[in-house]
PDB file of C-alpha atoms in Angstrom:
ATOM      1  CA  UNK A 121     -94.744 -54.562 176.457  1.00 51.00           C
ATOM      2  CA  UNK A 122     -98.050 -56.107 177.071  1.00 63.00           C
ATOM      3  CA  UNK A 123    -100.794 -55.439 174.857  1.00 84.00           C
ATOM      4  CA  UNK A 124    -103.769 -53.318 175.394  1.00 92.00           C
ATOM      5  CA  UNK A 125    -107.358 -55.571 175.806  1.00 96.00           C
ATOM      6  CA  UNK A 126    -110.237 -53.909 174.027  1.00 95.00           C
ATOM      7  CA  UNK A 127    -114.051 -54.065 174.029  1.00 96.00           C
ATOM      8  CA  UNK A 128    -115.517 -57.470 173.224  1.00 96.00           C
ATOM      9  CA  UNK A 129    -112.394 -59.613 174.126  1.00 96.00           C
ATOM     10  CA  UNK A 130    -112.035 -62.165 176.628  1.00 96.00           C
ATOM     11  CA  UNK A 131    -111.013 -61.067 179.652  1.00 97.00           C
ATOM     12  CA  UNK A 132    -107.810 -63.077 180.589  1.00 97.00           C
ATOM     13  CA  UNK A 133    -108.764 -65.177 183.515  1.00 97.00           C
ATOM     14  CA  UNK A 134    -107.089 -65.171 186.631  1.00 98.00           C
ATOM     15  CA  UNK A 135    -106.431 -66.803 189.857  1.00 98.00           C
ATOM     16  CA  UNK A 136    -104.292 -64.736 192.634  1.00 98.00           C
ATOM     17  CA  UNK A 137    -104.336 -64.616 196.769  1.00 98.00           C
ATOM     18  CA  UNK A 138    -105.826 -61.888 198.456  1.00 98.00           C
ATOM     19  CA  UNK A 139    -104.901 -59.736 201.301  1.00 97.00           C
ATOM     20  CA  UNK A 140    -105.651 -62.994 203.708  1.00 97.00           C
ATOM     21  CA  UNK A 141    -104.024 -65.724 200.985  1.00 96.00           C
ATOM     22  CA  UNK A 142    -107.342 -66.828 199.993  1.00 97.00           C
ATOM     23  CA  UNK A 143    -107.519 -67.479 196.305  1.00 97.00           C
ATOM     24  CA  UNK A 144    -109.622 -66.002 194.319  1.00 97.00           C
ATOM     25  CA  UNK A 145    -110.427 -66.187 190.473  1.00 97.00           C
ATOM     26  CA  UNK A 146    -112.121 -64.215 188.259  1.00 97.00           C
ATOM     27  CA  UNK A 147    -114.477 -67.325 187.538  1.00 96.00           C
ATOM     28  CA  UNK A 148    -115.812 -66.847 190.778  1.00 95.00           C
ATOM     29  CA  UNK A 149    -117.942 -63.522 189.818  1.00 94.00           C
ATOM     30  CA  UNK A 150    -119.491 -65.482 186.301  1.00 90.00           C
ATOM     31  CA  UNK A 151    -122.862 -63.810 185.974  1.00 93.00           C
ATOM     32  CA  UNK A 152    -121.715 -60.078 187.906  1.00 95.00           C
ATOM     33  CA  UNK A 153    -120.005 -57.130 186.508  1.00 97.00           C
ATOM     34  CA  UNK A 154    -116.414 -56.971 187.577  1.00 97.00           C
ATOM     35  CA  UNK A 155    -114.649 -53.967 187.865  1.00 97.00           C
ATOM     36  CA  UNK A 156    -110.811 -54.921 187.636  1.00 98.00           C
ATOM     37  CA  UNK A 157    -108.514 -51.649 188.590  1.00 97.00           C
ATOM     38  CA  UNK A 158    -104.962 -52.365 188.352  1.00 97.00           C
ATOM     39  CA  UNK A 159    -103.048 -49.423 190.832  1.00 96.00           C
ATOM     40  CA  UNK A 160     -99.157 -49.574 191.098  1.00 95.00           C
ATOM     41  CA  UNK A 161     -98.059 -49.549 195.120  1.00 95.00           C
ATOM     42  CA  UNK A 162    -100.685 -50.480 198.592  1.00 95.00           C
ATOM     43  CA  UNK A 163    -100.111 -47.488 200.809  1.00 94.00           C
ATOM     44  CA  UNK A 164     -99.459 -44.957 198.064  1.00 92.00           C
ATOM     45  CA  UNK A 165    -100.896 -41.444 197.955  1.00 91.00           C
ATOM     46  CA  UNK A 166    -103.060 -41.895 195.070  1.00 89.00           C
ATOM     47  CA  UNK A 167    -103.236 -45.773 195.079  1.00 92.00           C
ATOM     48  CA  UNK A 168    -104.997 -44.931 198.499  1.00 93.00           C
ATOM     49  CA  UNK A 169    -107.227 -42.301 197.274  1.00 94.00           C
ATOM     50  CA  UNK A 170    -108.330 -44.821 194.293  1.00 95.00           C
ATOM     51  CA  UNK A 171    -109.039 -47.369 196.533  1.00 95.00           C
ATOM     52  CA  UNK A 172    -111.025 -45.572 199.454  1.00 95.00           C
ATOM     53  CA  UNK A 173    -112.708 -43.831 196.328  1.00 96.00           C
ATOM     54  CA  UNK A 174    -114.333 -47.517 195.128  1.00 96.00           C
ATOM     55  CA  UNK A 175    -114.648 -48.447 198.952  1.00 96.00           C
ATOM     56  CA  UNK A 176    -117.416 -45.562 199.707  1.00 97.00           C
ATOM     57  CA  UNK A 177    -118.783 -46.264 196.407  1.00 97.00           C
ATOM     58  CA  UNK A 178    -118.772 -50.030 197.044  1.00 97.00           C
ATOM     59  CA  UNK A 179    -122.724 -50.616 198.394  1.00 97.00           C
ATOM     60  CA  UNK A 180    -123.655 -48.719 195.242  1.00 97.00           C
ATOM     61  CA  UNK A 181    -121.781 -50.399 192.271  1.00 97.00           C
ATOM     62  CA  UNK A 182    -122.378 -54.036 193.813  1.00 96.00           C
ATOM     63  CA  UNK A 183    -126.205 -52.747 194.146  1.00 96.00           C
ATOM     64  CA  UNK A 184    -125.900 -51.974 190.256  1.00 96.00           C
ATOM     65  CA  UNK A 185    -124.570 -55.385 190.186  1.00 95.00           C
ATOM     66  CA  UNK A 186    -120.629 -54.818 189.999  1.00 97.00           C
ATOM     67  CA  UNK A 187    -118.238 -56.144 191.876  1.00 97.00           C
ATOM     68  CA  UNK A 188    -114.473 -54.126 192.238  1.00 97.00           C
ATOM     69  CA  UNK A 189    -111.453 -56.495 192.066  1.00 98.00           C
ATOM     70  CA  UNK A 190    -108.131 -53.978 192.823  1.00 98.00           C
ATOM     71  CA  UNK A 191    -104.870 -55.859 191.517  1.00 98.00           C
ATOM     72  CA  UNK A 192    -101.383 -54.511 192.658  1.00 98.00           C
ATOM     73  CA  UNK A 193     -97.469 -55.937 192.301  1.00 98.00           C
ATOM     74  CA  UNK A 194     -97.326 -56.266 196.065  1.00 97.00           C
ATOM     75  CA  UNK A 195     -97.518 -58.929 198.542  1.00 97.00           C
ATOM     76  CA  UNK A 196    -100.653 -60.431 200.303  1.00 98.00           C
ATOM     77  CA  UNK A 197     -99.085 -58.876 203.658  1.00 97.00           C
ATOM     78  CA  UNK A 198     -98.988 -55.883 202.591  1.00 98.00           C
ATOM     79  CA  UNK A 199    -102.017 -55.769 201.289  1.00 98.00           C
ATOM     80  CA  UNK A 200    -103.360 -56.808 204.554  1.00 98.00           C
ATOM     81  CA  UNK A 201    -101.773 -53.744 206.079  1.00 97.00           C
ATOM     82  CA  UNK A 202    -103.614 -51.302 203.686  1.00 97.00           C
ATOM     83  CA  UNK A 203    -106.785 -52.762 203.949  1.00 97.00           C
ATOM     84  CA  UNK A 204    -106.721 -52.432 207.462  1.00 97.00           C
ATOM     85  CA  UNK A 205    -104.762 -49.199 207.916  1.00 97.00           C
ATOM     86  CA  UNK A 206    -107.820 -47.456 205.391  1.00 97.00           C
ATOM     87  CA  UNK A 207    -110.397 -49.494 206.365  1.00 97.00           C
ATOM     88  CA  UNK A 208    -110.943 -50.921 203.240  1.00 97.00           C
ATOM     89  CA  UNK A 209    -113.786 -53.230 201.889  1.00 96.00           C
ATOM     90  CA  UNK A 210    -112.542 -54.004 197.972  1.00 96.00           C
ATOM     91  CA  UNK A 211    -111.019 -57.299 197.551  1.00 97.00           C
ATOM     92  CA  UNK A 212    -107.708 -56.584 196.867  1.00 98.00           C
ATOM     93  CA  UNK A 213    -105.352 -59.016 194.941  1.00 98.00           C
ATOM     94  CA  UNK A 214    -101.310 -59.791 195.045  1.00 98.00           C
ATOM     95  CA  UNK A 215     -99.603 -60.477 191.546  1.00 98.00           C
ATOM     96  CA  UNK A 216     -96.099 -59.912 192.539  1.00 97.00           C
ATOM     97  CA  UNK A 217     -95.146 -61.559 189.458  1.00 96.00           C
ATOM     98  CA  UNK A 218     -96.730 -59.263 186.915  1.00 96.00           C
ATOM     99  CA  UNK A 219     -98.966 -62.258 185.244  1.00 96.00           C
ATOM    100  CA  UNK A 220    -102.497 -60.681 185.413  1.00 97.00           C
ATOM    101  CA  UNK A 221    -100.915 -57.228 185.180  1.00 97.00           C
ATOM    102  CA  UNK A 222     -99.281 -57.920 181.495  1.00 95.00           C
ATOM    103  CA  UNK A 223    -102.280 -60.200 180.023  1.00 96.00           C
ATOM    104  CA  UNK A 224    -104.249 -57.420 181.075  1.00 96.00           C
ATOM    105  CA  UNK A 225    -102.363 -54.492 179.674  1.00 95.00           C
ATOM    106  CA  UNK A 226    -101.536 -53.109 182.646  1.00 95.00           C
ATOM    107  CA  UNK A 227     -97.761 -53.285 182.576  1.00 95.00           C
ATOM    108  CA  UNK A 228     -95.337 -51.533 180.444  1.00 91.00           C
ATOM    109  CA  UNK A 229     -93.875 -48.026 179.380  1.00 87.00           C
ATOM    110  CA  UNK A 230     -95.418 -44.868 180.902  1.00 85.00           C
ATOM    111  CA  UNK A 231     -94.563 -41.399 181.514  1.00 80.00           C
ATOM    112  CA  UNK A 232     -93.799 -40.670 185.529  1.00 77.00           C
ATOM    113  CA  UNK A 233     -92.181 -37.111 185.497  1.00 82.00           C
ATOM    114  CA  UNK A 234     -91.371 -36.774 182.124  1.00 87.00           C
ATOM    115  CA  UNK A 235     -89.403 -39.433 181.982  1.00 89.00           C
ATOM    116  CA  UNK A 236     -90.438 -42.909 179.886  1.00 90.00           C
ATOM    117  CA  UNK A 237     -90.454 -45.930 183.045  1.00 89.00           C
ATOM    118  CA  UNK A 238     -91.772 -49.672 182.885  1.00 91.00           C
ATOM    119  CA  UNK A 239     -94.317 -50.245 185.673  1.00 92.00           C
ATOM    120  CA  UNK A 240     -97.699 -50.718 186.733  1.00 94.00           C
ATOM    121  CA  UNK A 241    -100.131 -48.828 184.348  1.00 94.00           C
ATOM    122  CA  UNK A 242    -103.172 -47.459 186.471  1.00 94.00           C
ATOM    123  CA  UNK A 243    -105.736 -49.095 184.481  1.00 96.00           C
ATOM    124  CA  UNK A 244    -109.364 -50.020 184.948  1.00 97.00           C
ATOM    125  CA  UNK A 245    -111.168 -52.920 183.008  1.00 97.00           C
ATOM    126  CA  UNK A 246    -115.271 -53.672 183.223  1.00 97.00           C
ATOM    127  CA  UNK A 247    -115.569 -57.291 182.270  1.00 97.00           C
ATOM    128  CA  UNK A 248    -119.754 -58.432 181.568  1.00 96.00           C
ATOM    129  CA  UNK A 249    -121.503 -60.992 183.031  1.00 95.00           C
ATOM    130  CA  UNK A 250    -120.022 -63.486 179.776  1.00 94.00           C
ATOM    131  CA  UNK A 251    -116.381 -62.727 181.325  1.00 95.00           C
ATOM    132  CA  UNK A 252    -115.723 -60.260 177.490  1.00 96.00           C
ATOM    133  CA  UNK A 253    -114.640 -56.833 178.164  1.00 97.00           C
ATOM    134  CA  UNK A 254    -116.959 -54.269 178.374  1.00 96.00           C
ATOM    135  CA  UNK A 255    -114.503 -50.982 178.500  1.00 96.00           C
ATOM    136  CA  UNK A 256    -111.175 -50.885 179.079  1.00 96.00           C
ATOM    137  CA  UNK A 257    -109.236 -47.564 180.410  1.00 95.00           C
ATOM    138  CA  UNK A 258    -106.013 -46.985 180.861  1.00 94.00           C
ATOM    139  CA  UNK A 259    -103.513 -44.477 182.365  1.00 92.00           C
ATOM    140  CA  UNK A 260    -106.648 -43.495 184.412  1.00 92.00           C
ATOM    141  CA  UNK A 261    -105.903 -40.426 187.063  1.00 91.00           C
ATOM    142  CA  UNK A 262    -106.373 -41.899 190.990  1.00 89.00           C
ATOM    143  CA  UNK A 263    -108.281 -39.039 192.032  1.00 90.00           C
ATOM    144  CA  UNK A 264    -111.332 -38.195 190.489  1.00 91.00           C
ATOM    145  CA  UNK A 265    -111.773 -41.577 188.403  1.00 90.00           C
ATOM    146  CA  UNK A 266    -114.386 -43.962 190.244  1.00 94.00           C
ATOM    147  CA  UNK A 267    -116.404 -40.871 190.192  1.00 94.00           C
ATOM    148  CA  UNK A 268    -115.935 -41.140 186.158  1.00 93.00           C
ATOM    149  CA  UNK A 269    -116.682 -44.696 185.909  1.00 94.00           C
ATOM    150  CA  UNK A 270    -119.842 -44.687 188.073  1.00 94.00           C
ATOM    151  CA  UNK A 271    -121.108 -41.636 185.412  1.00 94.00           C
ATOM    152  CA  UNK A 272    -119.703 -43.534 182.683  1.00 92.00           C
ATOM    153  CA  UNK A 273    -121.924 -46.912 183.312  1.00 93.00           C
ATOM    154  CA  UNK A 274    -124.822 -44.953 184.482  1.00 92.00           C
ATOM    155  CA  UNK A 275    -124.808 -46.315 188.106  1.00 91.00           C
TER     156      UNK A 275
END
């Protein structure tokens, strides 16, 4: 069971592929706001929701000065086939291994059904500028929660 990151830590850094097998680290945004959302399954119900949900709000959190990092158990591929199939403009990140899910909390027990299951936590972490944590929220709901942030941080 991983353990939960709070406010004012280091974010855990991280290098993983992308839908095209590009690497990408979370070095490479030093100086933005990241928005990291962790979401369980690519071409999911609500996974899909969540992520067209940060893609129409995209122009106006990366005007505010975020940018939106989605991180998922699944392969590059199939990544590849979501972002095209929903038109997608969020980088989106393959950590088949669970790595950057567990050091960020994001992987563990949770309630599906009523019944206690280890898997991907929908989660959603703001790191600063300085790479610390700003908020971190998890078991968020897919639909309604980008909405939530973007009121949260007062974009």
């Amino acid at each position: 069971m991983s353990e939960r990151l709070e406010p004012g830590a280091t974010a855990p850094a991280f290098t993983l592929p992308d839908a095209d097998g590009n690497e990408v680290s979370l070095a490479d945004h030093k100086g933005r706001k990241v928005i990291v959302y962790f979401y369980p399954a690519a071409l999911t119900p609500g996974c899909t929701k969540q992520a067209c949900d940060f893609t129409d709000n995209l122009e106006l959190l990366t005007g505010a000065g975020y940018d939106v990092i989605g991180i998922s158990p699944d392969k590059p591929e199939k990544l590849a086939k979501f972002r095209e199939k929903e038109s997608l403009k969020v980088t989106l990140l393959a950590d088949p291994d669970k790595r950057v899910l567990e050091a960020y909390g994001a992987f563990g027990e949770k309630k599906l059904y009523g019944k206690t299951v280890v898997g991907v936590i929908r989660s959603t972490i703001v790191v600063d500028e300085e790479g610390k944590v700003e908020r971190a929220l998890y078991n968020v709901k897919a639909t309604g929660h980008v909405a939530k942030i973007i009121k949260d941080l007062g974009v």
